[in-house]
Amino acid sequence: MAYKVAVIVGSIRVDSWNKKLAHALTRLAGDRLECRFVDIATLPLFSEDLEAQMPEPVSRLKRDIEAAQALWFFTPEYNRGLPGVLKNAIDWASRPYGKSSFAGKPAAVAGASIGTIGTAIAQQQLRNVLAYLDVPTLGQPEVFLHVKDDTFNADGDIANARTKQFLQGFADRYVGWLDKLLK
Ligand SMILES: Cc1cc2nc3c(=O)[nH]c(=O)nc-3n(C[C@H](O)[C@H](O)[C@H](O)COP(=O)(O)O)c2cc1C
């Protein structure tokens, strides 16, 4: 049976490379995963003042994450760090205190950037946050996709055969890791 995976993309940009990477990778995972993209664009900015009565987009985010057995994060890098929209979503889903939606759910992390370091620093920050939230992360392979104009073909698939093979290996490794943890 396919594992239920919540896919969290740390960019709300319409033509986001990270969204494209997420779609390409979920396709490579095939029917072994049941992937659901969660909406982070409609979340308000986090404030403890709003916690007593969680806004509806927050309740939906928490429900979507809680319904999943595992997580798949895709993050851009902004100014050598984690994008604010992604941190905002993580902060919301971690609340209220003691009722985090994340605890114990295994996660894989990847990122795409037009910059040459391909989100390495943002991903490291993300891994630190997830460790605190009791979310174990798949260590290898690390996926720092340096995007160029021809990285994706017209169908949204990875154009370069070697890059596609590498990403297939990542998807396979993630599913194999979930087999060990969840079966
Ligand atoms: C405010 C801002 C800061 C950025 N800082 C970085 C950075 O530190 N490292 C990097 O590789 N790319 C950086 N970029 C470029 C992003 O990688 C690029 O905009 C990328 O396409 C964003 O991801 P998305 O396509 O999924 O929205 C930055 C872009 C913006 C708008």
Short mmCIF file of C-alpha atoms and ligand atoms in Angstrom, two decimals:
data_model
loop_
_atom_site.label_atom_id
_atom_site.label_comp_id
_atom_site.label_asym_id
_atom_site.label_seq_id
_atom_site.Cartn_x
_atom_site.Cartn_y
_atom_site.Cartn_z
CA MET A 1 0.00 0.00 0.00
CA ALA A 2 1.25 3.48 -0.86
CA TYR A 3 2.55 5.61 1.98
CA LYS A 4 0.68 8.86 2.50
CA VAL A 5 3.13 11.74 2.12
CA ALA A 6 2.54 15.44 2.77
CA VAL A 7 4.58 17.48 0.29
CA ILE A 8 5.57 20.91 1.58
CA VAL A 9 7.05 23.32 -0.96
CA GLY A 10 8.70 26.38 0.54
CA SER A 11 7.84 28.66 -2.36
CA ILE A 12 4.44 30.11 -3.22
CA ARG A 13 5.67 31.46 -6.56
CA VAL A 14 3.49 30.38 -9.51
CA ASP A 15 6.43 29.15 -11.61
CA SER A 16 8.46 27.89 -8.67
CA TRP A 17 11.38 25.61 -9.57
CA ASN A 18 10.93 23.87 -6.25
CA LYS A 19 7.31 23.12 -7.11
CA LYS A 20 8.46 21.71 -10.46
CA LEU A 21 11.10 19.59 -8.73
CA ALA A 22 8.48 18.35 -6.25
CA HIS A 23 6.14 17.32 -9.05
CA ALA A 24 8.95 15.63 -11.00
CA LEU A 25 10.09 13.70 -7.94
CA THR A 26 6.64 12.62 -6.84
CA ARG A 27 6.15 11.28 -10.36
CA LEU A 28 9.43 9.34 -10.07
CA ALA A 29 8.18 7.80 -6.82
CA GLY A 30 5.14 6.57 -8.76
CA ASP A 31 2.37 4.68 -7.04
CA ARG A 32 4.57 3.74 -4.09
CA LEU A 33 3.67 7.07 -2.51
CA GLU A 34 0.35 8.86 -2.24
CA CYS A 35 1.57 12.46 -2.30
CA ARG A 36 -0.57 15.40 -1.27
CA PHE A 37 0.70 18.95 -1.72
CA VAL A 38 -0.19 21.06 1.29
CA ASP A 39 -1.17 24.71 0.95
CA ILE A 40 1.02 27.20 2.79
CA ALA A 41 0.12 30.28 0.74
CA THR A 42 -3.06 31.12 2.63
CA LEU A 43 -1.56 30.93 6.12
CA PRO A 44 -1.51 34.14 8.14
CA LEU A 45 1.79 35.27 9.62
CA PHE A 46 2.37 33.35 12.82
CA SER A 47 1.41 35.05 16.06
CA GLU A 48 0.85 33.46 19.43
CA ASP A 49 -2.14 35.79 19.73
CA LEU A 50 -3.95 33.73 17.06
CA GLU A 51 -3.29 30.35 18.67
CA ALA A 52 -6.30 30.30 21.00
CA GLN A 53 -8.54 30.08 17.95
CA MET A 54 -6.52 28.63 15.11
CA PRO A 55 -7.34 30.27 11.74
CA GLU A 56 -8.96 27.84 9.28
CA PRO A 57 -5.92 27.59 6.93
CA VAL A 58 -3.82 26.57 9.93
CA SER A 59 -6.30 23.88 11.02
CA ARG A 60 -6.29 22.56 7.45
CA LEU A 61 -2.50 22.52 7.33
CA LYS A 62 -2.33 20.62 10.61
CA ARG A 63 -4.98 18.13 9.43
CA ASP A 64 -3.11 17.52 6.15
CA ILE A 65 0.17 16.89 7.95
CA GLU A 66 -1.44 14.69 10.61
CA ALA A 67 -3.13 12.60 7.92
CA ALA A 68 0.26 11.84 6.37
CA GLN A 69 2.68 9.12 7.42
CA ALA A 70 5.71 10.98 6.11
CA LEU A 71 6.84 14.36 4.83
CA TRP A 72 8.69 15.61 1.77
CA PHE A 73 10.13 19.14 1.92
CA PHE A 74 11.30 21.21 -1.04
CA THR A 75 12.96 24.48 -0.19
CA PRO A 76 14.40 27.46 -2.01
CA GLU A 77 17.17 29.43 -0.33
CA TYR A 78 16.66 33.11 0.44
CA ASN A 79 19.65 35.14 1.56
CA ARG A 80 21.49 32.01 2.66
CA GLY A 81 18.56 30.88 4.76
CA LEU A 82 15.19 29.19 4.99
CA PRO A 83 12.39 31.13 3.22
CA GLY A 84 10.05 32.94 5.58
CA VAL A 85 6.92 31.32 4.11
CA LEU A 86 8.27 27.85 4.89
CA LYS A 87 9.36 28.73 8.42
CA ASN A 88 5.96 30.34 8.97
CA ALA A 89 4.21 27.11 7.94
CA ILE A 90 6.48 24.98 10.13
CA ASP A 91 5.95 27.27 13.11
CA TRP A 92 2.17 27.07 12.70
CA ALA A 93 2.08 23.28 12.35
CA SER A 94 4.30 22.91 15.42
CA ARG A 95 1.73 24.67 17.60
CA PRO A 96 0.01 24.79 20.05
CA TYR A 97 2.78 23.71 22.44
CA GLY A 98 2.67 19.95 22.94
CA LYS A 99 0.41 19.44 19.93
CA SER A 100 2.88 19.58 17.06
CA SER A 101 1.58 17.92 13.90
CA PHE A 102 5.07 16.76 12.97
CA ALA A 103 6.35 14.59 15.79
CA GLY A 104 7.89 11.32 14.68
CA LYS A 105 7.03 11.66 10.98
CA PRO A 106 10.03 10.86 8.77
CA ALA A 107 11.00 13.46 6.17
CA ALA A 108 13.09 13.81 3.05
CA VAL A 109 14.50 17.18 2.06
CA ALA A 110 15.45 18.60 -1.33
CA GLY A 111 15.83 21.99 -2.94
CA ALA A 112 16.31 23.80 -6.21
CA SER A 113 17.98 27.11 -6.88
CA ILE A 114 19.39 29.17 -9.68
CA GLY A 115 22.36 29.73 -7.37
CA THR A 116 25.37 27.42 -7.58
CA ILE A 117 25.16 26.11 -4.01
CA GLY A 118 21.66 24.83 -4.77
CA THR A 119 19.98 25.55 -1.39
CA ALA A 120 22.60 23.73 0.72
CA ILE A 121 22.47 26.29 3.52
CA ALA A 122 18.66 26.53 3.57
CA GLN A 123 18.43 22.74 3.71
CA GLN A 124 20.88 22.57 6.59
CA GLN A 125 18.79 25.10 8.50
CA LEU A 126 15.66 23.12 7.69
CA ARG A 127 17.27 19.93 9.00
CA ASN A 128 18.12 21.69 12.27
CA VAL A 129 14.52 22.84 12.72
CA LEU A 130 13.17 19.37 11.89
CA ALA A 131 15.56 17.70 14.35
CA TYR A 132 14.16 19.88 17.10
CA LEU A 133 10.63 18.94 16.03
CA ASP A 134 11.45 15.21 16.35
CA VAL A 135 11.29 14.69 12.59
CA PRO A 136 14.02 12.27 11.43
CA THR A 137 15.41 13.19 8.02
CA LEU A 138 16.85 11.00 5.29
CA GLY A 139 20.57 11.84 5.30
CA GLN A 140 21.58 10.75 1.81
CA PRO A 141 21.50 11.51 -0.99
CA GLU A 142 21.54 15.26 -0.57
CA VAL A 143 19.70 16.97 -3.41
CA PHE A 144 20.95 20.45 -4.28
CA LEU A 145 19.51 21.07 -7.73
CA HIS A 146 21.22 23.91 -9.58
CA VAL A 147 18.48 24.94 -12.00
CA LYS A 148 19.15 26.19 -15.50
CA ASP A 149 16.69 27.08 -18.28
CA ASP A 150 16.86 23.55 -19.73
CA THR A 151 16.63 21.59 -16.45
CA PHE A 152 12.97 20.72 -17.02
CA ASN A 153 11.40 19.73 -20.34
CA ALA A 154 8.01 20.94 -21.59
CA ASP A 155 6.25 18.16 -19.67
CA GLY A 156 7.88 19.28 -16.42
CA ASP A 157 10.14 16.23 -16.29
CA ILE A 158 13.87 16.38 -15.66
CA ALA A 159 15.47 16.77 -19.09
CA ASN A 160 18.99 15.52 -18.38
CA ALA A 161 19.18 11.71 -18.21
CA ARG A 162 21.92 11.60 -15.54
CA THR A 163 20.12 14.12 -13.32
CA LYS A 164 16.91 12.15 -13.74
CA GLN A 165 18.70 8.92 -12.81
CA PHE A 166 20.15 10.60 -9.71
CA LEU A 167 16.70 11.85 -8.68
CA GLN A 168 15.19 8.43 -9.36
CA GLY A 169 17.78 7.06 -6.92
CA PHE A 170 16.71 9.66 -4.36
CA ALA A 171 13.03 8.74 -4.73
CA ASP A 172 13.87 5.02 -4.48
CA ARG A 173 16.03 5.56 -1.40
CA TYR A 174 13.27 7.58 0.28
CA VAL A 175 10.68 4.87 -0.37
CA GLY A 176 13.12 2.19 0.85
CA TRP A 177 13.75 4.18 4.04
CA LEU A 178 9.99 4.50 4.61
CA ASP A 179 9.70 0.72 4.13
CA LYS A 180 12.12 0.24 7.02
CA LEU A 181 10.42 2.78 9.26
CA LEU A 182 6.74 2.31 8.50
CA LYS A 183 6.17 -1.27 7.33
C1 LIG B 1 15.04 37.41 -1.63
C2 LIG B 1 15.80 36.37 -2.40
C3 LIG B 1 16.98 35.88 -1.89
C4 LIG B 1 17.66 34.85 -2.57
N1 LIG B 1 18.78 34.31 -1.99
C5 LIG B 1 19.33 33.19 -2.53
C6 LIG B 1 20.36 32.49 -1.84
O1 LIG B 1 20.79 32.85 -0.77
N2 LIG B 1 20.86 31.36 -2.42
C7 LIG B 1 20.39 30.92 -3.64
O2 LIG B 1 20.87 29.90 -4.11
N3 LIG B 1 19.43 31.58 -4.31
C8 LIG B 1 18.88 32.70 -3.79
N4 LIG B 1 17.85 33.34 -4.43
C9 LIG B 1 17.43 32.87 -5.74
C10 LIG B 1 16.42 31.77 -5.61
O3 LIG B 1 17.11 30.55 -5.54
C11 LIG B 1 15.48 31.73 -6.83
O4 LIG B 1 14.70 32.90 -6.83
C12 LIG B 1 14.61 30.50 -6.85
O5 LIG B 1 14.06 30.40 -8.12
C13 LIG B 1 13.53 30.54 -5.78
O6 LIG B 1 12.86 29.31 -5.72
P1 LIG B 1 11.47 29.03 -6.49
O7 LIG B 1 11.77 29.05 -7.98
O8 LIG B 1 11.06 27.66 -6.03
O9 LIG B 1 10.49 30.09 -6.11
C14 LIG B 1 17.17 34.37 -3.79
C15 LIG B 1 15.98 34.92 -4.32
C16 LIG B 1 15.31 35.89 -3.63
C17 LIG B 1 14.00 36.43 -4.20
#
